Coordinates of C-alpha atoms in Angstrom, one line a residue:
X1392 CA -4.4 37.4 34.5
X1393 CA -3.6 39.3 31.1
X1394 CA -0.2 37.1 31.2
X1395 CA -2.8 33.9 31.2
X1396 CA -4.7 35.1 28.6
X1397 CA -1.6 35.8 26.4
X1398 CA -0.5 31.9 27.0
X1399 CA -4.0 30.9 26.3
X1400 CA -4.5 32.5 23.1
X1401 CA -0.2 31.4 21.9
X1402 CA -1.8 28.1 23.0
X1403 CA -4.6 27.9 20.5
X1404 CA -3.1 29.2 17.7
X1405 CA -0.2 26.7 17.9
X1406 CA -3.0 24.0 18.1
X1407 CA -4.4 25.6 15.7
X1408 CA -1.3 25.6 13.4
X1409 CA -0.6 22.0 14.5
X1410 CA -4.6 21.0 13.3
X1411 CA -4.0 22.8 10.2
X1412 CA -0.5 21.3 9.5
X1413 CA -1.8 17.6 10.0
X1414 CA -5.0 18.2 8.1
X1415 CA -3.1 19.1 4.6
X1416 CA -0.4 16.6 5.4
X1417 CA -3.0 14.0 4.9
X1418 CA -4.5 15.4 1.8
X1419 CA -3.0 15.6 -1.5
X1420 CA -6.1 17.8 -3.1
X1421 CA -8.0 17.4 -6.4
X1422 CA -7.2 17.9 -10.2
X1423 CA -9.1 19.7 -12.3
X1424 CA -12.9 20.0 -11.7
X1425 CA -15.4 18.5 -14.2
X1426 CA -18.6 17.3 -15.1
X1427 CA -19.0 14.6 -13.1
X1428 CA -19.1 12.6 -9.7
X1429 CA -16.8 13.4 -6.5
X1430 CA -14.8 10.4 -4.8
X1431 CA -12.6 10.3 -2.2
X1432 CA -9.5 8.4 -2.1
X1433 CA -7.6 7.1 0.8
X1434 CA -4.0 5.9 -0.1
X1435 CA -1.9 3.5 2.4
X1436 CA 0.9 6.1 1.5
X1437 CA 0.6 8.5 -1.3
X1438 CA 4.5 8.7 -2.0
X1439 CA 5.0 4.8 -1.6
X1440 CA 6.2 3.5 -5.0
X1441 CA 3.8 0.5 -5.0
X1442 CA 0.7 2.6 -4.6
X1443 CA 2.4 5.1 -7.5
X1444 CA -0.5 4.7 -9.8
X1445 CA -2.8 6.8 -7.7
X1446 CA -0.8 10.1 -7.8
X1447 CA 0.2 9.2 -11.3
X1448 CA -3.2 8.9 -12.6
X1449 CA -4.2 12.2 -11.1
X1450 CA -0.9 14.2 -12.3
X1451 CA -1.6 12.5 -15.9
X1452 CA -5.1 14.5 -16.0
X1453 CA -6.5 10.9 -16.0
X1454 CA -9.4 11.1 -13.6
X1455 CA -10.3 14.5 -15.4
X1456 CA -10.4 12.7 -19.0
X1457 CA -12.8 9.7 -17.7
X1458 CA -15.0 12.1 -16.1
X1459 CA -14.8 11.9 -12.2
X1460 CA -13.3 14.5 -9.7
X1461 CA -10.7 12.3 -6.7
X1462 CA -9.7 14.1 -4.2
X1463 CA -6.7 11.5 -3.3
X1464 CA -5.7 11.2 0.5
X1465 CA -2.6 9.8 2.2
X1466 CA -2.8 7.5 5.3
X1467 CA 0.5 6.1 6.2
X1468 CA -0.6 2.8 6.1
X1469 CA -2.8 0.7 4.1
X1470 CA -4.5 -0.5 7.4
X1471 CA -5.3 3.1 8.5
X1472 CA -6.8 3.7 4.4
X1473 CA -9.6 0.4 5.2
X1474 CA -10.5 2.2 8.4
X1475 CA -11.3 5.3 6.8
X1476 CA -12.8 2.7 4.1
X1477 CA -15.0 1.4 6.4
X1478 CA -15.7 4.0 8.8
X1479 CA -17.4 6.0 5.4
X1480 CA -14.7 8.4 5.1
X1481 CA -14.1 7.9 1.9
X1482 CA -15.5 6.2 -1.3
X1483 CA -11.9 3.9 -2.2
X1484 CA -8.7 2.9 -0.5
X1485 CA -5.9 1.8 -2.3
X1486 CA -4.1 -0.4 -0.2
X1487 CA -3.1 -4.3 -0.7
X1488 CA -5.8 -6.8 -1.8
X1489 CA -5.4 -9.4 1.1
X1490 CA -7.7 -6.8 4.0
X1491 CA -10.5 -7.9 1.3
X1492 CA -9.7 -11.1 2.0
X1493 CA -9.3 -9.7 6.1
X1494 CA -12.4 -8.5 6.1
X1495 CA -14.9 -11.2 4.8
X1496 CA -13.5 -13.1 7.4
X1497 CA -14.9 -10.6 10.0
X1498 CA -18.1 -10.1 8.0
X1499 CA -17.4 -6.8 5.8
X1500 CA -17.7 -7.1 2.1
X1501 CA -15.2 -5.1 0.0
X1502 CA -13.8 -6.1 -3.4
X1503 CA -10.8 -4.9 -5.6
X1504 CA -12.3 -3.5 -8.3
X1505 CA -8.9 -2.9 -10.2
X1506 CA -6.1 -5.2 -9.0
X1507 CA -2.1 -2.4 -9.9
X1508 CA 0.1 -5.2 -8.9
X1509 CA 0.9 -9.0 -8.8
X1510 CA 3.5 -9.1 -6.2
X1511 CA 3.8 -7.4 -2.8
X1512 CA 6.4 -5.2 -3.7
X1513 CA 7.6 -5.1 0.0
X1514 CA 11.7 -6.0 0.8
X1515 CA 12.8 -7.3 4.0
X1516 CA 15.4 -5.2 5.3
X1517 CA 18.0 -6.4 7.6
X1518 CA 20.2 -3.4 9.7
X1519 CA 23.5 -3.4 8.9
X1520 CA 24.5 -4.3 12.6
X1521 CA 22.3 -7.8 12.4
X1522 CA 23.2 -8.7 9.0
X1523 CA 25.3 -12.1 10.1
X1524 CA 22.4 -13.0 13.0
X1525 CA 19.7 -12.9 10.8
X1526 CA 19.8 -14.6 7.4
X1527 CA 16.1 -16.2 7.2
X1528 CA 12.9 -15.9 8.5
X1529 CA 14.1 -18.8 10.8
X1530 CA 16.3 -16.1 12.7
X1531 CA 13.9 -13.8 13.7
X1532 CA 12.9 -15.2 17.0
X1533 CA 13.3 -12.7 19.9
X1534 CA 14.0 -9.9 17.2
X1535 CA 12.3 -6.5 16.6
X1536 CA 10.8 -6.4 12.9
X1537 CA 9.8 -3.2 11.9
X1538 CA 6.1 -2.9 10.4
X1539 CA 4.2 0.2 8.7
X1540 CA 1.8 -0.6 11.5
X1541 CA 0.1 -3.8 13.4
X1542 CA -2.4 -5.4 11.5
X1543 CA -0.7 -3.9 8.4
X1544 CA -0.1 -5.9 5.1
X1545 CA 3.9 -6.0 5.9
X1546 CA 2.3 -7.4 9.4
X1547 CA 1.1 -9.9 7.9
X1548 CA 3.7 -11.1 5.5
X1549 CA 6.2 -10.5 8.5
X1550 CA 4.0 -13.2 10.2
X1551 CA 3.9 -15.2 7.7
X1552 CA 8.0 -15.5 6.8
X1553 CA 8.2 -16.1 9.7
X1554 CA 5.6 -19.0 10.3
X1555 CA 6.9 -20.2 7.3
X1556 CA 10.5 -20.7 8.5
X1557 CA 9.6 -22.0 12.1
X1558 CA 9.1 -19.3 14.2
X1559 CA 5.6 -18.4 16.1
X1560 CA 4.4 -14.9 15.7
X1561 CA 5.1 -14.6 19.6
X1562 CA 8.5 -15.3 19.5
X1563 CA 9.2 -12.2 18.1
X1564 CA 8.4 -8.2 18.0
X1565 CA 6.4 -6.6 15.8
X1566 CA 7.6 -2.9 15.9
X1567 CA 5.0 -0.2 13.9
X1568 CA 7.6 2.5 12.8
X1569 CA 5.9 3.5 9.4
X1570 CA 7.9 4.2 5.9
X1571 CA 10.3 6.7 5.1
X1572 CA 11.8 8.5 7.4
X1573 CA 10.7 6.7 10.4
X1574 CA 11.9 3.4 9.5
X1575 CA 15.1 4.1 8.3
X1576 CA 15.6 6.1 12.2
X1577 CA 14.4 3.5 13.7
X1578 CA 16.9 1.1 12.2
X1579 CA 20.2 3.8 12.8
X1580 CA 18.9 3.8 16.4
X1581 CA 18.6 -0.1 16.9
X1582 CA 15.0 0.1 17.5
X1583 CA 14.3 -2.8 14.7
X1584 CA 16.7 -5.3 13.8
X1585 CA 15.1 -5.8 10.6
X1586 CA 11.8 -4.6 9.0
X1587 CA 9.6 -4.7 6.2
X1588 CA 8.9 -1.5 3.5
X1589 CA 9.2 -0.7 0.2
X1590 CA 10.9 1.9 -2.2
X1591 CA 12.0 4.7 -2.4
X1592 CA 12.5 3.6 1.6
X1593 CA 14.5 0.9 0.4
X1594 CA 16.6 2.6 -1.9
X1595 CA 17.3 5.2 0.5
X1596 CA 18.6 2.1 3.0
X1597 CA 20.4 0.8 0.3
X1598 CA 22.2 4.4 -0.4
X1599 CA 22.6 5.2 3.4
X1600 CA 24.5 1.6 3.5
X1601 CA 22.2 1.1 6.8
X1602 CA 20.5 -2.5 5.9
X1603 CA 21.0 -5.3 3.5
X1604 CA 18.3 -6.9 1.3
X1605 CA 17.0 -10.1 3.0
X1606 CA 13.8 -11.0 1.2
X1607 CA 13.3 -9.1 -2.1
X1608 CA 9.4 -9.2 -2.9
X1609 CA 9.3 -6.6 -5.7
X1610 CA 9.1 -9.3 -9.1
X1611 CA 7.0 -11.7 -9.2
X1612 CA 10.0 -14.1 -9.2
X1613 CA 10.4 -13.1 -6.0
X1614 CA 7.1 -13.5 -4.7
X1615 CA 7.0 -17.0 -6.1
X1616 CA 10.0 -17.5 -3.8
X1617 CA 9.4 -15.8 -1.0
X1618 CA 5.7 -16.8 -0.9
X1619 CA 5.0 -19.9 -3.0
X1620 CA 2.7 -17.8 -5.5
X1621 CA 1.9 -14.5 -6.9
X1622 CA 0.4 -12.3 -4.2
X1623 CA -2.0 -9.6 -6.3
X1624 CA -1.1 -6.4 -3.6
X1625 CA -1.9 -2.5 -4.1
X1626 CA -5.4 -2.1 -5.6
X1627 CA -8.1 0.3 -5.3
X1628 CA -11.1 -1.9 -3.1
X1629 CA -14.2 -0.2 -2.0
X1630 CA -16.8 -1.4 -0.3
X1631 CA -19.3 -4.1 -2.3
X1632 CA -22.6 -2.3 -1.9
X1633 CA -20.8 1.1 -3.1
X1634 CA -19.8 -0.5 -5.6
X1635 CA -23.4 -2.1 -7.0
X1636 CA -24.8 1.1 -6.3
X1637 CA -22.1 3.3 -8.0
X1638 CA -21.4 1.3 -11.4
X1639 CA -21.1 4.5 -13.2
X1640 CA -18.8 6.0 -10.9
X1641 CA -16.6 2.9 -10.2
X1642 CA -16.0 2.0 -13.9
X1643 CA -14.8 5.9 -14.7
X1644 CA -12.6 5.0 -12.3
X1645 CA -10.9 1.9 -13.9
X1646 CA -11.0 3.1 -17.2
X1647 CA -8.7 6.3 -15.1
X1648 CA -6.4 3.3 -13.4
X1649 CA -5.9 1.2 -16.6
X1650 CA -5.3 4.0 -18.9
X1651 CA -2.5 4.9 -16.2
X1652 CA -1.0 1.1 -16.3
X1653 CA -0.8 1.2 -19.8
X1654 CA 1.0 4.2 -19.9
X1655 CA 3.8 2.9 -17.0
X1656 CA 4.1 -0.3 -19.4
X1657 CA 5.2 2.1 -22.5
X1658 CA 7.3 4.4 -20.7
X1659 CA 10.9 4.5 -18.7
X1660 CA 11.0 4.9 -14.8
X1661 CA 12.9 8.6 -16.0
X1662 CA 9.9 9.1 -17.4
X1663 CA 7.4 8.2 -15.1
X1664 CA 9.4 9.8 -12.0
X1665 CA 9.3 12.7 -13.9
X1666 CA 5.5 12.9 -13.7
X1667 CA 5.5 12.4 -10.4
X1668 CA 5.7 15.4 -7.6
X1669 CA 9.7 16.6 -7.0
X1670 CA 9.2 15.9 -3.1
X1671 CA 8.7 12.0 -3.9
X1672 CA 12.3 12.0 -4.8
X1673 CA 14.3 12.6 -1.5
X1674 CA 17.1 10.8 -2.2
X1675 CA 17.7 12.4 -5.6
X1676 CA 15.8 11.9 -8.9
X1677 CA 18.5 9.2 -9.8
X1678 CA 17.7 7.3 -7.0
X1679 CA 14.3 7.7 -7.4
X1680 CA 13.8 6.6 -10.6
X1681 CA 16.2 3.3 -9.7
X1682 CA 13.4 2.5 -6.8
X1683 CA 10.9 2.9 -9.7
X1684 CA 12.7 1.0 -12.0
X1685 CA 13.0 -2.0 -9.3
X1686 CA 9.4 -2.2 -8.1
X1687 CA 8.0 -2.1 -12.2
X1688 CA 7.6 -5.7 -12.3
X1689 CA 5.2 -6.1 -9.8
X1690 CA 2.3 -4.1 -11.9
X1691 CA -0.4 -5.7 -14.0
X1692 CA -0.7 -3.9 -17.1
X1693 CA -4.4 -4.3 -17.5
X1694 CA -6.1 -4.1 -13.8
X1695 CA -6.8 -8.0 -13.7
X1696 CA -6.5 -9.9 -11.1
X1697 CA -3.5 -12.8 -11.5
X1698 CA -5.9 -16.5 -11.8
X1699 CA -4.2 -18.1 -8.8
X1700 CA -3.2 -15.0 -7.1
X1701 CA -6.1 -14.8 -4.4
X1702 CA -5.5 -18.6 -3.2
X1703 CA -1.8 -17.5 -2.1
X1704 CA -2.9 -14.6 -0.2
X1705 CA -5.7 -16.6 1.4
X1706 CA -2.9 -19.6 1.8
X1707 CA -0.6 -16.7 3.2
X1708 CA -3.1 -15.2 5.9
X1709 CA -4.4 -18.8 6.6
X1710 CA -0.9 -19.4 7.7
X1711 CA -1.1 -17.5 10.8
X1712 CA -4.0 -15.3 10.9
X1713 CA -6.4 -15.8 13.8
X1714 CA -9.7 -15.1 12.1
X1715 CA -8.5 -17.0 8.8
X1716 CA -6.9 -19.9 10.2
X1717 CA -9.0 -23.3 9.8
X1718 CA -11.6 -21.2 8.0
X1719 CA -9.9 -21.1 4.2
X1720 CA -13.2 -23.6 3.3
X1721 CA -15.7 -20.6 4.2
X1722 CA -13.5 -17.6 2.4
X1723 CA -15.5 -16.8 -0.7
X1724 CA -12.7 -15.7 -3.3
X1725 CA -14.9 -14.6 -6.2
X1726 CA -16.6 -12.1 -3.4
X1727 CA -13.5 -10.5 -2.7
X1728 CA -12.6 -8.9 -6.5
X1729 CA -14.3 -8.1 -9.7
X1730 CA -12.9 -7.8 -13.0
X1731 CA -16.2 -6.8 -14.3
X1732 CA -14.8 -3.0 -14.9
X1733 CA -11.2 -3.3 -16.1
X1734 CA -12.4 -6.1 -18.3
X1735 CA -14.6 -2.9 -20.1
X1736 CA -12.0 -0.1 -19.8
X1737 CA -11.2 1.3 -22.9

């Protein structure tokens, strides 16, 4: 009996550990307190390069200086950040633009409120070992193409590259196997034959000599190719109604966001990797600062949201998506961002 209660007790500190350990992995904390409101954050992956203004922002005492406390929170995918979104978790989610788009579809209003980037800044990867089968979207019937996670944002432009070149979205496999680490195991092990993610994932598949670059969606010349368009991505959104009741609060937060853009579009990716926290680099700070360097073009400068930008996401998810499909006509763009804030950011 004592024995029992020994394995008990072993039992409930190691969940207790195990809690503990997942509860800080998904939080990154808070800078500096001040006078001001509280908001949380949730991030589709804190150390992803194309959600890199979020960390930056807070590590460049930007938050503090506008007058709002973030406490910023990771999620490994942007799908997983508009759950917490919705579900009242947290206040924001930066994740990509098109769940706005998603959403209204299903009847929830959320907006961008300030738009980081004009191009997805995702790469389809092909492994090393399927690099002469599959050479366009057209050859990805009956493959396994690695996602962040189904119903994702790389889910959808998988979807779509592959509508696009002929293929139906069940004549393949959609495989969730996250960023970083994951992905690039689940490629060494054959578990994807190709898959969608972004730096420093990409770099670090490059390095390892494990994949080749199939589709490269980091420029906006690449977008336009890939896509037929700019496709605005990573943003902060938040729900609508927050976001009428919270004016204050929300335009703190874009003055925060476009102070941080300007500052990325006068510095080098040394210098903005250097700003950012040492474990971000795993494949070396050289390396990280390439991934930087590659992904740059895809941010806006000011917040704003490209002009034609929403109509190729909504031609994008139209594509394929069940609840968009044959209902462009109904999709209300203008309800889906607002300029209204970065447009007054000093």
């Amino acid at each position: 009996m004592r024995r029992t209660a020994l394995l008990a007790a072993a039992l409930l500190l190691t969940l207790t550990a195990c809690a503990n350990e997942a509860s800080s992995s998904h939080s990154a904390g808070s800078g500096p307190v001040v006078e001001g409101p509280k908001v949380k954050i949730m991030v589709g992956g804190l150390d992803k390069v194309i959600y890199l203004p979020a960390m930056l922002t807070q590590r460049l005492g930007h938050f503090a200086e506008a007058g709002v406390n973030v406490e910023l929170l990771t999620e490994p995918a942007g799908v997983n950040a508009t759950t917490a979104l919705l579900a009242g978790d947290v206040q924001g989610a930066v994740g990509f633009y098109d769940h706005t788009i998603d959403l209204q579809a299903k009847g929830k209003e959320v907006q961008s409120v300030v738009q980081f980037s004009q191009a997805p800044g995702e790469v389809e990867v092909v492994s090393a070992k399927q690099a002469g089968a599959i050479r366009s979207g057209a050859d990805f019937k009956g493959k396994k193409l690695g996602v962040t996670s189904i119903g994702s944002s790389t889910d959808f432009l998988t979807k779509y590259l592959a509508v696009k070149n002929g293929v139906a979205v069940s004549e393949f496999s959609p495989i969730a196997v996250g960023a970083g680490q994951t992905f690039i195991a689940a490629m060494q092990q054959g578990s994807i034959d190709a898959g969608m993610t972004t730096d420093p994932t990409v770099a670090n598949v490059l390095a390892k000599q494990i994949g080749t670059v199939l589709y490269d969606m980091r420029t906006p010349e690449g977008s336009r190719a890939a896509l037929g368009g700019l496709y605005p991505s990573s943003s902060l959104y938040m729900n609508t109604a927050w976001v009428q009741q919270n004016k204050e609060t929300v335009q703190k937060l874009a003055n925060a966001f476009v102070k941080t853009l300007r500052w990325m579009n006068t510095h080098t990716p040394e210098e903005i990797a250097a700003k950012m926290p040492a474990d971000y680099a795993q494949g070396g700070a050289e390396q990280y600062a390439a991934a930087i360097k590659a992904t740059l073009p895809m941010f806006t400068t000011d917040g704003v949201m490209p002009p034609e930008g929403p109509k190729t996401v909504l031609a994008v998810l139209g594509a394929f998506h069940p609840d968009v499909q044959g209902k462009e006509a109904s999709i209300d763009l203008a309800r889906t961002y607002t300029t209204e804030f970065v447009s007054k950011a000093g």
